[in-house]
CSV table of C-alpha atoms in Angstrom, one decimal:
chain,number,residue,atom,x,y,z
A,120,MET,CA,169.8,92.9,149.0
A,121,SER,CA,172.2,94.5,150.8
A,122,THR,CA,175.0,92.8,152.2
A,123,ILE,CA,173.4,92.8,156.2
A,124,ALA,CA,170.0,91.3,155.2
A,125,LEU,CA,172.8,88.5,152.5
A,126,PHE,CA,173.9,87.6,155.7
A,127,PHE,CA,170.9,86.7,157.9
A,128,VAL,CA,169.9,85.1,155.5
A,129,HIS,CA,173.6,82.3,155.9
A,130,SER,CA,172.9,82.7,159.2
A,131,LEU,CA,169.5,81.3,158.5
A,132,LEU,CA,170.2,78.6,155.9
A,133,LEU,CA,173.6,77.9,157.1
A,134,VAL,CA,172.7,77.4,161.4
A,135,CYS,CA,169.5,76.8,161.7
A,136,LEU,CA,167.9,74.9,158.5
A,137,PRO,CA,170.5,71.2,158.8
A,138,TYR,CA,169.3,71.7,162.7
A,139,LEU,CA,165.5,71.5,161.8
A,140,LEU,CA,166.4,68.7,159.1
A,141,TRP,CA,168.1,66.3,160.7
A,142,ARG,CA,165.8,67.2,164.0
A,143,LEU,CA,161.9,66.7,161.3
A,144,LEU,CA,163.3,64.1,160.2
A,145,LYS,CA,164.4,61.8,163.2
A,146,LEU,CA,168.3,61.6,161.6
A,147,ARG,CA,169.4,62.5,164.8
A,148,ASN,CA,168.5,58.6,165.7
A,149,TRP,CA,171.5,57.8,162.7
A,150,VAL,CA,174.0,60.4,161.7
A,151,PRO,CA,175.9,62.8,164.0
A,152,LEU,CA,173.9,67.1,163.1
A,153,VAL,CA,177.4,67.6,161.5
A,154,VAL,CA,176.8,65.1,158.1
A,155,VAL,CA,173.4,66.9,157.2
A,156,GLN,CA,176.2,70.4,158.2
A,157,ILE,CA,178.0,69.3,155.5
A,158,LEU,CA,175.5,68.5,152.9
A,159,VAL,CA,173.1,70.9,153.7
A,160,GLY,CA,176.3,73.1,152.5
A,161,ILE,CA,176.7,70.7,149.3
A,162,MET,CA,173.5,71.2,148.8
A,163,LEU,CA,173.9,75.0,148.6
A,164,GLY,CA,176.6,74.9,146.7
A,165,PRO,CA,177.9,75.3,143.3
A,166,ALA,CA,177.6,71.2,142.5
A,167,VAL,CA,174.1,70.9,143.2
A,168,LEU,CA,172.0,73.9,143.4
A,169,GLY,CA,174.2,76.1,141.9
A,170,ARG,CA,174.0,74.0,138.5
A,171,ILE,CA,170.0,73.7,139.5
A,172,ALA,CA,169.5,77.6,139.5
A,173,PRO,CA,173.1,78.7,137.8
A,174,ALA,CA,171.3,82.3,137.1
A,175,PHE,CA,170.1,82.4,140.8
A,176,TRP,CA,172.8,81.1,142.6
A,177,PRO,CA,176.0,84.0,142.4
A,178,SER,CA,172.9,86.7,143.3
A,179,LEU,CA,172.5,84.4,147.2
A,180,PHE,CA,176.7,83.2,146.9
A,181,THR,CA,178.3,86.7,146.1
A,182,ALA,CA,181.5,86.5,146.2
A,183,GLU,CA,182.6,89.7,149.0
A,184,SER,CA,179.5,87.5,151.4
A,185,LEU,CA,181.4,84.6,150.9
A,186,THR,CA,184.6,86.5,151.6
A,187,THR,CA,182.7,87.4,154.8
A,188,LEU,CA,181.7,83.6,155.4
A,189,SER,CA,186.0,82.2,155.4
A,190,GLY,CA,186.3,85.2,157.8
A,191,ILE,CA,184.1,83.1,160.4
A,192,SER,CA,184.5,79.6,159.7
A,193,TRP,CA,188.2,79.5,159.5
A,194,LEU,CA,187.3,81.4,163.0
A,195,ALA,CA,185.2,78.7,164.7
A,196,GLY,CA,187.4,76.3,162.8
A,197,VAL,CA,190.2,77.7,165.2
A,198,MET,CA,188.0,77.7,167.8
A,199,PHE,CA,187.1,74.0,167.2
A,200,ALA,CA,191.1,72.6,167.4
A,201,PHE,CA,191.3,74.7,170.3
A,202,LEU,CA,188.7,72.7,172.0
A,203,THR,CA,189.8,69.6,171.0
A,204,GLY,CA,192.9,70.1,172.6
A,205,LEU,CA,190.6,71.2,175.5
A,206,HIS,CA,190.0,67.7,176.0
A,207,LEU,CA,192.5,65.5,175.3
A,208,GLN,CA,193.2,64.8,179.7
A,209,PRO,CA,196.3,62.1,180.0
A,210,ALA,CA,195.9,61.4,183.3
A,211,GLU,CA,193.0,59.7,182.2
A,212,PHE,CA,194.7,57.4,180.3
A,213,ARG,CA,196.7,56.6,182.2
A,214,GLY,CA,196.8,52.9,183.7
A,215,LEU,CA,195.4,51.1,180.7
A,216,GLY,CA,197.9,49.0,180.1
A,217,ARG,CA,200.8,47.7,177.3
A,218,SER,CA,197.7,46.4,175.4
A,219,PHE,CA,196.4,51.1,175.0
A,220,THR,CA,200.2,51.6,174.4
A,221,VAL,CA,200.6,48.9,171.5
A,222,VAL,CA,197.5,49.4,170.2
A,223,SER,CA,197.3,53.3,170.1
A,224,ILE,CA,200.5,53.3,167.5
A,225,SER,CA,199.0,50.5,165.5
A,226,SER,CA,195.5,51.9,164.7
A,227,ILE,CA,197.5,55.5,163.2
A,228,PHE,CA,199.9,54.5,161.9
A,229,THR,CA,199.0,51.0,159.4
A,230,PRO,CA,195.3,52.8,158.1
A,231,THR,CA,198.8,56.2,157.2
A,232,LEU,CA,200.6,53.8,155.8
A,233,LEU,CA,197.9,51.8,153.9
A,234,GLY,CA,197.2,55.7,153.0
A,235,VAL,CA,199.8,56.4,151.8
A,236,LEU,CA,199.9,53.1,149.0
A,237,ALA,CA,196.3,54.2,148.3
A,238,GLY,CA,197.6,57.9,147.3
A,239,TRP,CA,200.8,56.5,145.2
A,240,LEU,CA,197.4,54.7,143.5
A,241,ILE,CA,195.0,58.4,143.3
A,242,ALA,CA,197.6,59.9,141.9
A,243,ALA,CA,198.6,56.8,139.5
A,244,VAL,CA,195.0,56.9,138.0
A,245,HIS,CA,193.8,60.0,138.4
A,246,PRO,CA,197.0,62.7,138.6
A,247,GLU,CA,194.3,64.9,138.3
A,248,ALA,CA,192.8,65.3,142.0
A,249,MET,CA,196.8,66.2,143.0
A,250,GLY,CA,197.0,70.0,144.5
A,251,THR,CA,199.1,73.0,142.2
A,252,ALA,CA,201.4,73.0,145.9
A,253,ALA,CA,201.9,69.3,146.4
A,254,SER,CA,204.5,66.7,144.4
A,255,GLY,CA,204.1,63.1,144.7
A,256,LEU,CA,205.4,62.1,147.8
A,257,GLN,CA,203.5,65.2,149.8
A,258,PHE,CA,199.8,64.8,147.3
A,259,ALA,CA,200.7,60.4,148.7
A,260,ALA,CA,200.8,62.0,152.6
A,261,ALA,CA,198.6,63.4,153.0
A,262,ILE,CA,196.2,61.4,151.8
A,263,GLY,CA,196.9,59.5,154.4
A,264,VAL,CA,197.0,61.9,156.4
A,265,CYS,CA,193.1,62.1,155.9
A,266,ILE,CA,193.3,57.9,155.9
A,267,GLY,CA,193.8,57.7,159.5
A,268,VAL,CA,191.7,60.1,161.2
A,269,THR,CA,189.7,59.1,163.7
A,270,ALA,CA,187.8,62.0,165.8
A,271,LEU,CA,187.6,62.3,168.9
A,272,PRO,CA,184.3,64.1,169.7
A,273,VAL,CA,181.7,62.4,167.5
A,274,LEU,CA,183.3,58.8,169.0
A,275,GLY,CA,182.5,60.2,172.7
A,276,ALA,CA,179.0,61.1,171.0
A,277,ILE,CA,178.5,57.7,170.4
A,278,LEU,CA,180.0,56.1,173.8
A,279,ARG,CA,177.5,58.6,176.1
A,280,GLU,CA,174.4,57.5,174.2
A,281,SER,CA,175.2,53.3,173.5
A,282,GLY,CA,176.3,53.7,177.2
A,283,LEU,CA,180.5,52.3,176.9
A,284,ILE,CA,181.2,55.7,177.5
A,285,ASN,CA,182.1,53.5,181.4
A,286,HIS,CA,183.9,50.0,180.0
A,287,ARG,CA,186.2,49.7,179.7
A,288,ILE,CA,185.9,50.0,176.0
A,289,GLY,CA,184.9,53.6,175.8
A,290,ARG,CA,188.4,54.1,178.1
A,291,LEU,CA,190.2,52.6,175.5
A,292,SER,CA,189.1,53.7,172.9
A,293,LEU,CA,188.6,57.7,173.8
A,294,GLY,CA,192.3,57.2,174.5
A,295,ILE,CA,193.2,55.8,171.8
A,296,ALA,CA,191.5,58.4,169.2
A,297,ALA,CA,193.3,61.0,172.0
A,298,ILE,CA,196.6,60.2,170.7
A,299,ASN,CA,195.2,60.3,167.2
A,300,ASP,CA,194.3,62.9,167.6
A,301,ALA,CA,197.6,64.4,168.6
A,302,THR,CA,200.2,62.5,166.7
A,303,LEU,CA,197.3,63.4,163.0
A,304,TRP,CA,198.8,67.2,164.3
A,305,VAL,CA,201.7,66.3,164.0
A,306,MET,CA,202.2,64.9,160.7
A,307,LEU,CA,200.3,67.9,159.5
A,308,ALA,CA,202.3,70.5,160.4
A,309,PHE,CA,204.8,68.3,159.4
A,310,LEU,CA,202.8,68.3,155.7
A,311,LEU,CA,202.5,72.0,156.0
A,312,VAL,CA,205.9,73.1,156.5
A,313,GLY,CA,206.9,74.1,153.2
A,314,LEU,CA,204.4,73.9,151.1
A,315,PRO,CA,203.8,75.7,148.0
A,316,ASN,CA,206.6,74.2,146.2
A,317,ARG,CA,209.1,76.4,144.9
A,318,PRO,CA,212.7,76.3,144.8
A,319,THR,CA,213.1,77.8,147.9
A,320,ALA,CA,211.3,75.8,150.2
A,321,ALA,CA,213.2,73.5,151.2
A,322,ILE,CA,215.9,76.8,152.6
A,323,HIS,CA,212.3,78.6,153.9
A,324,GLY,CA,210.6,75.1,155.8
A,325,PHE,CA,214.5,74.4,157.9
A,326,TRP,CA,213.3,78.5,159.4
A,327,LEU,CA,209.8,77.8,158.9
A,328,ALA,CA,210.5,74.7,160.9
A,329,LEU,CA,212.7,75.7,163.7
A,330,VAL,CA,210.1,79.4,164.2
A,331,ALA,CA,207.3,76.0,165.2
A,332,ILE,CA,210.2,74.5,167.0
A,333,VAL,CA,210.3,77.5,169.4
A,334,TYR,CA,206.8,78.4,169.5
A,335,LEU,CA,206.4,75.4,170.7
A,336,LEU,CA,208.4,75.5,173.5
A,337,LEU,CA,207.7,78.5,174.2
A,338,MET,CA,203.6,77.6,173.9
A,339,PHE,CA,204.9,74.7,176.3
A,340,PHE,CA,206.5,76.1,179.1
A,341,PRO,CA,206.5,79.6,179.4
A,342,ILE,CA,203.3,79.9,179.0
A,343,ARG,CA,201.5,77.2,180.0
A,344,LEU,CA,202.8,77.4,183.4
A,345,GLN,CA,201.7,81.4,183.1
A,346,LEU,CA,198.1,80.4,182.1
A,347,ARG,CA,198.4,77.8,184.8
A,348,HIS,CA,198.8,81.1,187.4
A,349,ARG,CA,196.8,83.2,186.8
A,350,ILE,CA,193.8,80.4,185.9
A,351,GLY,CA,191.6,79.2,188.4
A,352,ALA,CA,190.1,76.1,189.3
A,353,GLU,CA,186.9,77.9,189.6
A,354,GLU,CA,183.5,76.6,188.7
A,355,SER,CA,182.5,79.6,186.3
A,356,LEU,CA,184.9,81.3,183.9
A,357,SER,CA,185.5,85.2,184.5
A,358,GLU,CA,185.5,88.2,182.5
A,359,SER,CA,189.6,88.3,182.7
A,360,GLY,CA,190.0,84.4,182.8
A,361,LEU,CA,188.1,84.8,179.7
A,362,ILE,CA,189.8,87.4,177.5
A,363,LEU,CA,193.2,85.6,178.1
A,364,VAL,CA,191.9,81.8,177.0
A,365,CYS,CA,190.9,83.9,174.0
A,366,ALA,CA,194.2,86.3,173.2
A,367,THR,CA,196.3,83.3,174.0
A,368,ILE,CA,193.3,81.4,171.4
A,369,PHE,CA,194.4,83.9,168.3
A,370,SER,CA,197.7,84.2,169.3
A,371,SER,CA,199.0,81.4,168.4
A,372,ALA,CA,196.6,80.4,165.4
A,373,LEU,CA,198.0,84.2,164.3
A,374,ILE,CA,201.4,82.8,165.4
A,375,ALA,CA,200.9,79.1,164.2
A,376,GLU,CA,200.1,80.7,159.9
A,377,TRP,CA,203.0,83.0,160.6
A,378,CYS,CA,206.0,80.4,160.8
A,379,GLY,CA,203.7,78.1,158.3
A,380,LEU,CA,202.2,75.0,160.8
A,381,HIS,CA,197.7,76.8,159.2
A,382,ALA,CA,196.6,79.0,162.3
A,383,ILE,CA,193.8,75.4,163.0
A,384,LEU,CA,197.1,74.3,165.2
A,385,GLY,CA,197.4,76.7,166.9
A,386,GLY,CA,194.1,76.8,168.1
A,387,PHE,CA,195.1,73.1,168.9
A,388,VAL,CA,197.8,73.6,170.5
A,389,ALA,CA,196.1,76.3,172.6
A,390,GLY,CA,193.2,74.5,174.2
A,391,SER,CA,196.2,71.4,175.1
A,392,ILE,CA,198.4,74.1,177.5
A,393,MET,CA,195.1,75.2,178.8
A,394,PRO,CA,195.4,73.8,183.5
A,395,ARG,CA,192.9,71.4,182.8
A,396,ARG,CA,191.4,72.3,186.3
A,397,ALA,CA,189.7,75.1,184.8
A,398,ALA,CA,189.4,73.0,181.7
A,399,GLN,CA,185.5,72.4,182.5
A,400,ALA,CA,185.2,75.3,183.2
A,401,ILE,CA,186.3,77.2,179.8
A,402,ALA,CA,184.5,74.8,177.9
A,403,ALA,CA,180.7,75.4,179.7
A,404,GLN,CA,181.6,79.0,178.1
A,405,LEU,CA,182.8,78.3,174.6
A,406,GLU,CA,181.9,75.4,173.9
A,407,PRO,CA,178.0,76.4,173.0
A,408,ILE,CA,178.5,78.6,171.2
A,409,THR,CA,181.3,76.9,169.2
A,410,VAL,CA,179.8,73.4,169.1
A,411,MET,CA,175.6,74.8,168.2
A,412,ILE,CA,176.7,78.3,166.2
A,413,LEU,CA,180.1,78.8,165.2
A,414,LEU,CA,180.2,75.0,163.2
A,415,PRO,CA,178.0,75.1,161.2
A,416,PHE,CA,179.6,78.2,159.2
A,417,PHE,CA,182.6,76.0,158.8
A,418,PHE,CA,181.1,72.8,157.7
A,419,THR,CA,178.8,74.7,155.6
A,420,ARG,CA,181.3,76.8,153.8
A,421,THR,CA,182.9,74.4,152.8
A,422,GLY,CA,180.2,72.9,150.4
A,423,LEU,CA,179.8,76.9,148.9
A,424,THR,CA,182.9,76.8,147.8
A,425,THR,CA,183.7,74.2,147.0
A,426,TYR,CA,182.8,72.8,143.2
A,427,PHE,CA,183.0,69.1,141.2
A,428,ASP,CA,181.5,66.7,139.5
A,429,LEU,CA,178.9,64.1,141.1
A,430,PHE,CA,179.4,62.6,138.9
A,431,SER,CA,183.4,61.7,138.3
A,432,SER,CA,184.4,58.4,137.5
A,433,GLY,CA,187.1,60.1,139.3
A,434,LEU,CA,185.8,61.0,142.2
A,435,PHE,CA,184.1,57.7,143.0
A,436,ASP,CA,187.3,56.2,142.5
A,437,ILE,CA,189.0,57.5,144.6
A,438,PHE,CA,185.7,58.1,147.4
A,439,LEU,CA,186.0,53.3,146.8
A,440,ILE,CA,190.2,53.8,147.3
A,441,ALA,CA,189.8,55.4,150.8
A,442,THR,CA,186.7,54.4,152.1
A,443,VAL,CA,187.7,50.5,151.6
A,444,THR,CA,191.3,52.0,153.1
A,445,SER,CA,190.4,53.4,155.6
A,446,VAL,CA,187.5,50.4,156.9
A,447,ILE,CA,190.4,48.3,156.4
A,448,GLY,CA,193.0,49.6,158.1
A,449,LYS,CA,191.4,51.4,160.6
A,450,PHE,CA,190.1,48.1,161.6
A,451,LEU,CA,193.0,45.5,160.9
A,452,GLY,CA,194.7,48.2,162.9
A,453,THR,CA,192.6,47.9,166.0
A,454,ALA,CA,191.1,44.7,166.7
A,455,LEU,CA,194.4,42.5,164.9
A,456,PRO,CA,197.2,43.6,168.6
A,457,ALA,CA,194.1,44.6,169.9
A,458,HIS,CA,193.6,41.0,170.0
A,459,TRP,CA,197.3,39.4,170.4
A,460,MET,CA,197.6,42.4,173.7
A,461,GLY,CA,194.9,39.9,175.4
A,462,GLU,CA,191.9,42.1,174.7
A,463,GLY,CA,188.8,38.9,173.8
A,464,TRP,CA,187.6,39.5,170.1
A,465,PRO,CA,184.9,40.9,171.3
A,466,VAL,CA,186.3,43.8,172.3
A,467,ALA,CA,188.9,43.7,169.8
A,468,CYS,CA,186.4,43.7,166.8
A,469,ALA,CA,184.5,46.9,169.2
A,470,LEU,CA,187.3,49.4,169.2
A,471,GLY,CA,188.0,48.7,165.2
A,472,THR,CA,184.6,49.8,164.7
A,473,LEU,CA,184.9,52.8,167.2
A,474,MET,CA,188.1,53.9,165.0
A,475,GLN,CA,186.4,54.2,161.8
A,476,THR,CA,184.3,57.5,162.5
A,477,LYS,CA,185.9,60.2,161.5
A,478,GLY,CA,183.6,63.7,161.3
A,479,MET,CA,184.7,67.0,162.1
A,480,MET,CA,188.4,66.5,163.0
A,481,GLU,CA,188.4,64.8,158.8
A,482,VAL,CA,186.9,67.9,157.5
A,483,VAL,CA,188.9,70.0,159.2
A,484,VAL,CA,191.6,68.7,158.6
A,485,LEU,CA,190.1,68.3,154.6
A,486,THR,CA,190.1,71.5,153.9
A,487,VAL,CA,193.2,72.6,156.0
A,488,LEU,CA,194.1,70.5,153.1
A,489,LEU,CA,192.2,71.6,150.4
A,490,GLU,CA,193.5,75.4,150.9
A,491,ALA,CA,197.1,74.3,151.0
A,492,GLN,CA,196.5,73.5,147.3
A,493,VAL,CA,197.2,69.6,148.0
A,494,LEU,CA,194.0,68.4,147.1
A,495,SER,CA,192.5,69.4,144.4
A,496,ALA,CA,188.4,70.0,144.8
A,497,THR,CA,187.6,66.4,142.9
A,498,CYS,CA,189.9,65.2,145.2
A,499,PHE,CA,188.7,66.8,148.7
A,500,SER,CA,185.0,65.8,147.4
A,501,GLY,CA,186.2,62.2,146.4
A,502,LEU,CA,188.0,62.1,150.8
A,503,LEU,CA,184.9,64.5,152.8
A,504,PHE,CA,182.2,61.3,151.6
A,505,MET,CA,184.3,58.9,152.7
A,506,ALA,CA,184.3,61.1,155.5
A,507,ILE,CA,180.4,61.0,156.0
A,508,ALA,CA,180.0,57.1,155.2
A,509,THR,CA,182.2,56.2,157.8
A,510,THR,CA,181.1,58.0,160.0
A,511,ILE,CA,177.1,57.0,159.3
A,512,PHE,CA,177.7,54.0,159.8
A,513,THR,CA,180.6,53.4,162.7
A,514,ALA,CA,177.4,53.5,164.8
A,515,PRO,CA,175.1,50.6,163.5
A,516,THR,CA,178.1,48.7,162.9
A,517,LEU,CA,178.5,48.8,166.7
A,518,ARG,CA,175.5,47.7,167.3
A,519,LEU,CA,175.8,44.5,165.0
A,520,THR,CA,179.0,44.5,166.6
A,521,CYS,CA,178.0,44.2,169.7
A,522,HIS,CA,174.4,42.5,168.8
A,523,LEU,CA,177.4,39.2,167.3
A,524,THR,CA,179.3,39.5,171.1
A,525,SER,CA,178.9,38.7,174.1
A,526,LEU,CA,179.2,42.7,174.5
A,527,PRO,CA,176.5,45.0,176.5
A,528,CYS,CA,173.7,46.2,173.2
A,529,PRO,CA,174.3,49.6,173.0
A,530,SER,CA,170.9,51.8,172.2
A,531,LYS,CA,171.1,53.8,169.1
A,532,ALA,CA,173.1,57.1,169.5
A,533,ASN,CA,171.6,60.3,168.9
A,534,GLY,CA,173.8,61.3,167.0
A,535,GLN,CA,175.0,64.2,169.3
A,536,ASN,CA,177.0,66.7,166.8
A,537,SER,CA,180.4,67.1,169.7
């Protein structure tokens, strides 16, 4: 089969198969599409299909074809990070009260600190979980970042379908998740600067940090002002406006990658500096093709290029430690301070439940850390299954929480993948 034909076979498998399974099996009533995409990638990858059909798999997924998929998947990751930054609207979260600030800080740092401790435990029990480029401290910090993730897009979908999007719970949880996401990118940037470890890493990291600071200052001040001047507030984006937006995304990704922050972080920065008045028009142009066409390549490619032993004790141990730490850290780190700041237990418990969702954001972070050789393939897989489990159970747990309290009971989430 020619390379071109093979590419379109992959496109059918990666884009269409997960969506068909999601619709035909009525999984949309229970899980986001992204979960199905990740699972399909794992099933098609070397860990499952490669074991079942070891002679057939290399001919279906050749090294050349995986290289092609890699480029598309990173474009998808950068575009998704851009849309995440684009959807952050700080003005919408003003006036939420002092509890918002306290809960936001606690909801990110409590699980992150617990995650660091979990990272030390994982490294002690399973040293092979550490990537080749990571020290013990970097590995523990990476686990902390992964545990602290809350996925803003998936959370928004759950709130929309549950009817809580305009409720105080919805506004608070979206605001908290937005702060979580922004803090996550900052922590990830600090973690990545100076990798991989080598004798000159400290000096190299110092200069990269200076370059990164200059890059961020340029993006958030002169470039942001120029974008505000050149991109209007029309309902639709002009051709020149679209090219300017894409040029900003790709340039930001390139510079961020060059100075050690990672291209995906560059995409997020580009989204966060876009004019707020044009955000809806930009999203209308870029979001459908990114979410429905490009992102499946990112999520399924993750499974295709990762080999791990599904039956290894290390994978299960990492999954169990990470899941327990994430659930406890996110729930207690959100619900307790929310109640202490005056929220009733129903609202506090609902907030703690909603912060469990990790979805796309966790996959992006895990993939970045795997590519940077901070995590091993086994550790990556254990954390990936943790992300899937917490995302799947967020909506049902929210319904149970609302049923047991005085909150309006949401309908079953249809699992939008946004």
